[in-house]
Coordinates of C-alpha atoms and ligand atoms in Angstrom, one line a residue:
M263 CA -5.0 -42.6 -1.6
S264 CA -3.5 -44.7 1.8
A265 CA -5.4 -43.8 4.7
F266 CA -3.5 -42.5 7.0
K267 CA -2.7 -39.7 4.0
A268 CA -5.1 -36.3 3.8
T269 CA -4.9 -32.9 1.8
A270 CA -6.7 -30.0 2.3
I271 CA -6.6 -26.0 1.4
A272 CA -6.2 -23.0 3.3
H273 CA -6.7 -19.6 2.9
P274 CA -4.9 -16.9 4.7
N275 CA -6.6 -14.4 7.2
I276 CA -6.5 -10.6 7.2
A277 CA -7.7 -8.7 10.7
F278 CA -9.9 -6.6 11.7
I279 CA -9.4 -6.6 15.2
K280 CA -6.1 -8.0 15.6
Y281 CA -4.4 -10.5 18.1
W282 CA -1.3 -9.4 19.7
G283 CA -0.2 -10.7 22.7
N284 CA -1.3 -14.0 25.1
R285 CA -1.9 -14.3 28.2
D286 CA -0.9 -17.6 27.6
E287 CA 1.9 -18.5 25.3
N288 CA 1.7 -22.1 24.7
L289 CA -1.6 -22.7 24.6
R290 CA -2.0 -19.5 22.3
I291 CA -4.9 -17.8 24.7
P292 CA -5.0 -14.5 23.2
A293 CA -5.4 -11.6 25.5
N294 CA -8.3 -10.0 23.6
G295 CA -10.4 -11.8 20.8
S296 CA -10.5 -10.8 17.0
I297 CA -12.4 -10.3 13.9
S298 CA -11.1 -11.2 10.5
M299 CA -12.0 -12.3 6.6
N300 CA -10.7 -15.4 5.0
L301 CA -8.9 -14.4 2.1
A302 CA -10.0 -15.6 -1.7
G303 CA -7.9 -16.4 -4.2
L304 CA -4.1 -16.8 -1.8
F305 CA -4.5 -20.6 0.1
T306 CA -2.1 -23.2 1.2
R307 CA -2.7 -26.0 -0.1
T308 CA -1.2 -29.6 2.5
S309 CA -0.5 -32.9 2.4
V310 CA 0.2 -34.8 5.7
T311 CA 1.1 -38.7 5.3
F312 CA 2.0 -40.3 8.7
S313 CA 3.8 -43.7 8.5
P314 CA 5.4 -46.9 10.5
E315 CA 8.2 -46.5 8.6
L316 CA 9.5 -42.6 9.1
N317 CA 12.1 -42.5 11.7
T318 CA 11.6 -38.6 12.2
D319 CA 8.9 -36.1 10.9
A320 CA 10.0 -34.1 7.0
L321 CA 8.5 -30.9 5.9
V322 CA 8.8 -29.6 2.2
L323 CA 7.5 -26.2 1.5
N324 CA 7.1 -25.0 -1.7
G325 CA 9.7 -28.1 -3.5
K326 CA 12.2 -27.5 -1.1
P327 CA 13.0 -29.4 3.0
A328 CA 12.0 -26.7 4.8
D329 CA 15.1 -25.1 7.4
P330 CA 15.3 -26.3 10.8
A331 CA 13.2 -23.9 13.0
A332 CA 10.1 -24.4 10.8
L333 CA 10.5 -28.1 10.9
R334 CA 10.5 -27.8 14.7
R335 CA 7.7 -25.5 14.8
V336 CA 5.9 -27.9 12.2
S337 CA 6.8 -31.4 14.9
R338 CA 5.8 -29.3 17.9
F339 CA 2.2 -29.2 16.5
L340 CA 2.3 -32.8 15.4
D341 CA 2.9 -33.7 19.0
F342 CA 0.1 -32.2 20.0
I343 CA -1.6 -34.2 17.2
R344 CA -0.2 -37.9 18.2
G345 CA -1.5 -37.1 21.7
F346 CA -4.9 -36.7 20.8
A347 CA -5.1 -39.3 18.5
K348 CA -3.1 -41.8 20.5
T349 CA -0.3 -42.7 18.2
G350 CA 3.0 -42.0 17.7
W351 CA 3.6 -42.5 13.8
H352 CA 5.8 -39.5 12.4
A353 CA 4.7 -37.8 9.3
E354 CA 5.9 -36.4 5.3
V355 CA 4.3 -33.0 5.2
V356 CA 4.2 -31.5 1.9
S357 CA 2.6 -27.6 1.7
E358 CA 2.8 -25.0 -1.1
N359 CA 1.3 -22.0 -0.7
N360 CA -0.2 -20.3 -4.4
F361 CA 1.0 -16.5 -3.2
P362 CA 3.0 -14.9 -5.5
I363 CA 6.7 -15.9 -4.5
G364 CA 8.3 -12.7 -2.7
T365 CA 6.2 -10.9 -1.7
G366 CA 6.5 -11.3 2.4
L367 CA 3.3 -12.5 2.5
A368 CA 3.8 -15.9 3.4
S369 CA 1.0 -16.9 6.3
S370 CA 0.9 -19.5 9.6
A371 CA -2.6 -18.9 9.2
A372 CA -3.1 -20.8 6.4
A373 CA -0.7 -23.0 6.6
F374 CA -1.4 -24.2 9.7
A375 CA -5.3 -24.7 9.1
A376 CA -4.7 -26.3 6.0
L377 CA -1.6 -28.8 8.7
S378 CA -4.7 -29.5 11.2
Q379 CA -8.0 -30.2 9.0
A380 CA -5.4 -32.8 6.8
A381 CA -3.4 -34.2 9.9
T382 CA -6.0 -34.7 11.7
A383 CA -8.3 -36.3 8.3
A384 CA -4.8 -38.8 7.9
L385 CA -5.3 -39.9 11.3
G386 CA -9.2 -40.3 10.9
L387 CA -10.2 -37.9 13.5
T388 CA -13.6 -37.3 13.0
L389 CA -13.9 -33.6 14.6
T390 CA -16.8 -30.7 14.8
E391 CA -15.4 -27.0 13.5
Q392 CA -15.0 -25.7 16.9
E393 CA -12.4 -28.8 17.6
L394 CA -10.7 -28.1 14.5
S395 CA -10.5 -24.3 14.7
R396 CA -9.1 -25.1 19.0
I397 CA -6.0 -27.0 17.4
A398 CA -4.7 -25.0 14.4
R399 CA -5.0 -22.3 17.1
L400 CA -2.2 -24.3 18.6
G401 CA 0.0 -23.9 16.0
S402 CA -0.6 -20.6 14.8
G403 CA -3.2 -17.6 16.8
S404 CA -4.1 -16.6 13.7
A405 CA -4.7 -20.0 12.2
C406 CA -7.5 -20.9 14.2
R407 CA -9.9 -17.7 12.3
S408 CA -8.9 -19.3 8.7
I409 CA -10.5 -23.3 9.6
P410 CA -14.5 -21.0 9.7
E411 CA -15.8 -19.3 6.6
G412 CA -16.2 -15.8 5.7
F413 CA -16.5 -13.2 8.2
V414 CA -14.7 -14.8 11.7
E415 CA -14.4 -14.2 15.1
W416 CA -12.1 -15.5 17.4
Q417 CA -13.3 -15.6 21.1
A418 CA -10.4 -15.0 23.9
G419 CA -11.3 -17.7 26.2
T420 CA -9.9 -18.1 29.1
C421 CA -8.1 -21.7 28.2
H422 CA -8.1 -24.6 25.7
E423 CA -11.5 -25.6 25.8
D424 CA -13.3 -22.4 25.1
S425 CA -10.8 -20.3 22.5
F426 CA -11.8 -21.4 19.7
A427 CA -13.1 -19.2 16.4
F428 CA -16.2 -19.5 14.5
S429 CA -18.1 -17.7 11.3
I430 CA -20.0 -14.5 12.2
A431 CA -21.2 -14.4 8.7
P432 CA -20.6 -16.1 4.9
A433 CA -18.6 -15.2 2.2
T434 CA -21.0 -13.8 0.1
H435 CA -22.3 -11.6 3.1
W436 CA -20.4 -8.3 2.1
D437 CA -19.0 -7.5 -0.8
L438 CA -15.5 -6.6 0.4
V439 CA -12.1 -6.0 -1.2
D440 CA -8.8 -7.0 0.0
C441 CA -6.5 -4.9 -2.2
I442 CA -3.6 -6.0 -0.7
A443 CA -0.9 -3.1 -1.6
V444 CA 2.9 -5.5 -1.6
V445 CA 5.9 -3.1 -0.7
S446 CA 8.2 -5.5 0.6
S447 CA 9.8 -8.4 -0.4
G448 CA 11.7 -9.1 2.6
H449 CA 11.4 -11.5 4.7
K450 CA 10.1 -10.0 8.3
S451 CA 13.0 -9.3 11.0
T452 CA 10.4 -9.7 14.0
G453 CA 8.5 -12.6 13.5
S454 CA 4.8 -12.3 15.0
T455 CA 5.6 -15.0 17.4
E456 CA 8.5 -13.7 18.9
G457 CA 6.6 -9.8 18.9
H458 CA 3.6 -11.4 20.7
S459 CA 5.7 -12.4 23.6
L460 CA 6.8 -8.6 23.7
A461 CA 3.2 -7.2 23.8
N462 CA 3.1 -6.9 27.8
T463 CA 6.1 -4.9 27.7
S464 CA 4.7 -1.8 25.9
P465 CA 2.9 0.3 28.8
L466 CA -0.1 0.5 26.1
Q467 CA -0.9 -3.0 26.3
P468 CA -3.8 -3.0 28.7
A469 CA -4.5 0.3 27.4
R470 CA -5.7 -1.9 23.8
V471 CA -6.8 -5.0 25.5
A472 CA -9.2 -3.2 28.1
D473 CA -10.9 -1.4 25.6
A474 CA -10.6 -4.4 22.7
P475 CA -14.3 -5.5 23.3
R476 CA -15.7 -2.1 22.4
R477 CA -13.8 -2.0 19.1
L478 CA -14.8 -5.4 19.1
E479 CA -18.5 -4.6 19.5
K480 CA -18.8 -1.9 16.6
V481 CA -17.0 -3.4 13.9
R482 CA -19.1 -7.4 14.4
R483 CA -22.3 -4.9 14.3
A484 CA -20.8 -3.0 11.3
I485 CA -19.7 -6.5 9.6
L486 CA -23.3 -7.3 10.5
E487 CA -25.0 -4.3 9.1
R488 CA -23.0 -3.9 6.4
E489 CA -21.9 -0.6 7.5
F490 CA -18.9 0.7 6.3
A491 CA -18.5 4.5 7.5
T492 CA -17.9 2.2 11.3
F493 CA -16.1 -0.4 10.3
A494 CA -13.7 1.5 8.3
E495 CA -12.6 4.0 11.4
V496 CA -12.5 1.6 13.7
V497 CA -10.6 -1.2 11.7
E498 CA -7.7 1.9 11.1
Q499 CA -8.1 3.1 15.0
D500 CA -7.3 -0.9 15.8
S501 CA -4.8 -1.2 13.5
T502 CA -2.9 1.5 15.0
I503 CA -3.5 1.2 18.4
M504 CA -1.4 -2.3 17.7
H505 CA 1.6 -0.7 16.0
A506 CA 1.6 1.6 18.6
V507 CA 1.8 -1.2 21.4
M508 CA 4.4 -2.7 18.5
M509 CA 6.3 0.5 18.6
T510 CA 6.0 0.8 22.0
S511 CA 7.5 -2.2 23.3
T512 CA 11.3 -3.2 24.7
P513 CA 12.7 -3.5 22.1
P514 CA 10.5 -1.4 20.1
L515 CA 9.0 -3.1 16.6
F516 CA 8.8 -0.8 14.0
Y517 CA 6.6 -2.5 10.8
W518 CA 6.2 0.3 8.9
Q519 CA 8.3 1.7 6.1
P520 CA 8.1 5.8 4.6
V521 CA 6.0 4.6 2.6
S522 CA 3.6 2.3 4.0
L523 CA 2.9 5.6 6.0
E524 CA 1.9 7.1 2.3
I525 CA -0.8 5.1 1.7
M526 CA -2.4 5.5 5.0
Q527 CA -2.8 8.9 3.9
K528 CA -3.9 8.6 0.6
V529 CA -6.6 6.1 1.9
S530 CA -8.0 8.2 4.4
Q531 CA -7.5 11.3 1.7
W532 CA -9.3 8.8 -1.0
R533 CA -11.9 7.9 1.7
A534 CA -12.8 11.9 2.3
E535 CA -13.7 12.3 -1.2
G536 CA -15.9 9.8 -1.2
I537 CA -14.3 6.2 -1.7
P538 CA -15.7 3.4 1.0
C539 CA -11.6 2.2 1.9
C540 CA -10.3 1.7 4.3
Y541 CA -6.2 0.1 5.4
T542 CA -4.6 -2.5 7.6
L543 CA -1.3 -3.8 8.3
D544 CA -0.1 -6.9 10.3
A545 CA 3.6 -7.2 11.2
G546 CA 4.7 -6.2 8.3
P547 CA 5.0 -2.9 5.9
N548 CA 2.5 -4.3 3.3
V549 CA -0.6 -2.1 3.7
H550 CA -4.2 -4.1 3.2
V551 CA -6.4 -1.2 1.7
I552 CA -10.3 -3.0 2.6
S553 CA -12.4 -1.5 0.4
M554 CA -16.2 -2.1 -1.3
S555 CA -15.9 -4.4 -4.5
S556 CA -18.1 -1.5 -6.8
S557 CA -14.1 0.6 -5.5
A558 CA -11.9 -2.1 -5.9
P559 CA -10.2 -1.2 -9.3
E560 CA -10.2 2.7 -8.9
V561 CA -8.3 2.0 -5.2
T562 CA -6.2 -0.5 -7.4
S563 CA -4.8 1.8 -10.3
R564 CA -4.7 4.4 -7.6
L565 CA -2.1 1.9 -5.5
N566 CA -0.1 1.0 -8.5
S567 CA 1.0 4.6 -9.8
I568 CA 2.5 5.2 -6.1
P569 CA 5.9 4.9 -6.3
G570 CA 7.3 2.0 -4.0
V571 CA 3.8 0.0 -4.4
K572 CA 5.8 -3.2 -5.8
Q573 CA 2.7 -5.0 -7.2
V574 CA -1.0 -5.3 -5.7
L575 CA -3.2 -8.5 -5.0
Q576 CA -7.3 -8.4 -4.9
A577 CA -8.7 -11.1 -1.9
T578 CA -12.8 -11.7 -2.1
P579 CA -13.9 -13.1 1.1
G580 CA -13.1 -16.8 1.2
G581 CA -14.2 -19.9 2.4
P582 CA -13.7 -22.4 5.0
A583 CA -10.5 -24.6 5.5
Q584 CA -11.6 -28.1 3.5
L585 CA -10.3 -31.4 2.6
V586 CA -9.6 -31.8 -0.9
E587 CA -8.3 -35.1 -3.4
G588 CA -4.9 -35.7 -2.9
Ligands
LIG6 C1 -0.3 -8.7 13.4 O1 -1.2 -15.7 14.6 O2 1.0 -15.2 13.0 O3 -1.1 -10.9 12.1 O4 0.4 -17.3 17.0 O5 2.5 -16.8 17.2 O6 1.9 -18.0 15.2 P1 1.3 -17.3 16.1 O7 1.1 -15.5 15.6 P2 -0.1 -14.8 14.3 O8 0.1 -13.8 14.8 C2 -1.0 -12.8 13.6 C3 -0.5 -11.0 14.4 C4 -1.4 -10.1 13.6 C5 -2.6 -10.3 13.6 C6 -3.8 -10.9 13.5 O9 -3.3 -12.0 12.2 O10 -4.8 -10.8 14.4

């Protein structure tokens, strides 16, 4: 390994309390705090090599040169890191994820968490977890939550210094499983970055943000006490409040497909029957069904029997972003 190369892996995360809307778009200071769980088994692996011989940055994603928009986003992010490290060198970034191709699960969280870890290490910067989380946030808000391990809270803060994520419980704390019902392989119509900038056009966003401290407190406590009933109720409510904001933005964003709603209704029924499970959806139609590990096989087989569900992936609580041999 040359002195200016490093490789890191990071997991995506699923938010139980969502990040939607920024008070500072440039620095990605969010409108509200959020809570998530890293997803073990799914990961992005990224190698970064800085060199005085490169004239521009280069980005290879899953074995192919990335499109210009993705390269621009990465280059802009590397500019922040070059600023911290006081270097003008360009970099070659090679990134791969192990999510099955065509699941619509490509995650900017895992990508920018792994890139932050690898790029800063390649330049010899020694950073605390908190500093790394702040840097990852500049690339993609939710990436700051993929730096620490297990169950993670992102405190919204008001500026670059106080907006970062930290672990509230290790991965071993609670044996939850995210059973991800993949219903679409298509790309998102409107990506999250554009979506965040529409949040304030919804008359419901102020109410969502004002009530966020209550939902954060309930979910944090439910996680710490491993109390599934409250957890399930608030996680579902938080997902639906975010989608209500999305659907009432200008222009409106509808991420749910008919099968997404069908799954949500079935999950509610299953819970009423006594199976500990609840649903949450990000900016897409796939449904994350969070279950206790004892009921994950039953939940997975029920999800698989719903027409329109293409695949069900399972992920347990995951570890932190980490440097690996490259
Ligand atoms: C719906 O972190 O992907 O998944 O900062 O623009 O990269 P950018 O947005 P991103 O937004 C995530 C939105 C969400 C909710 C969440 O993960 O909290």
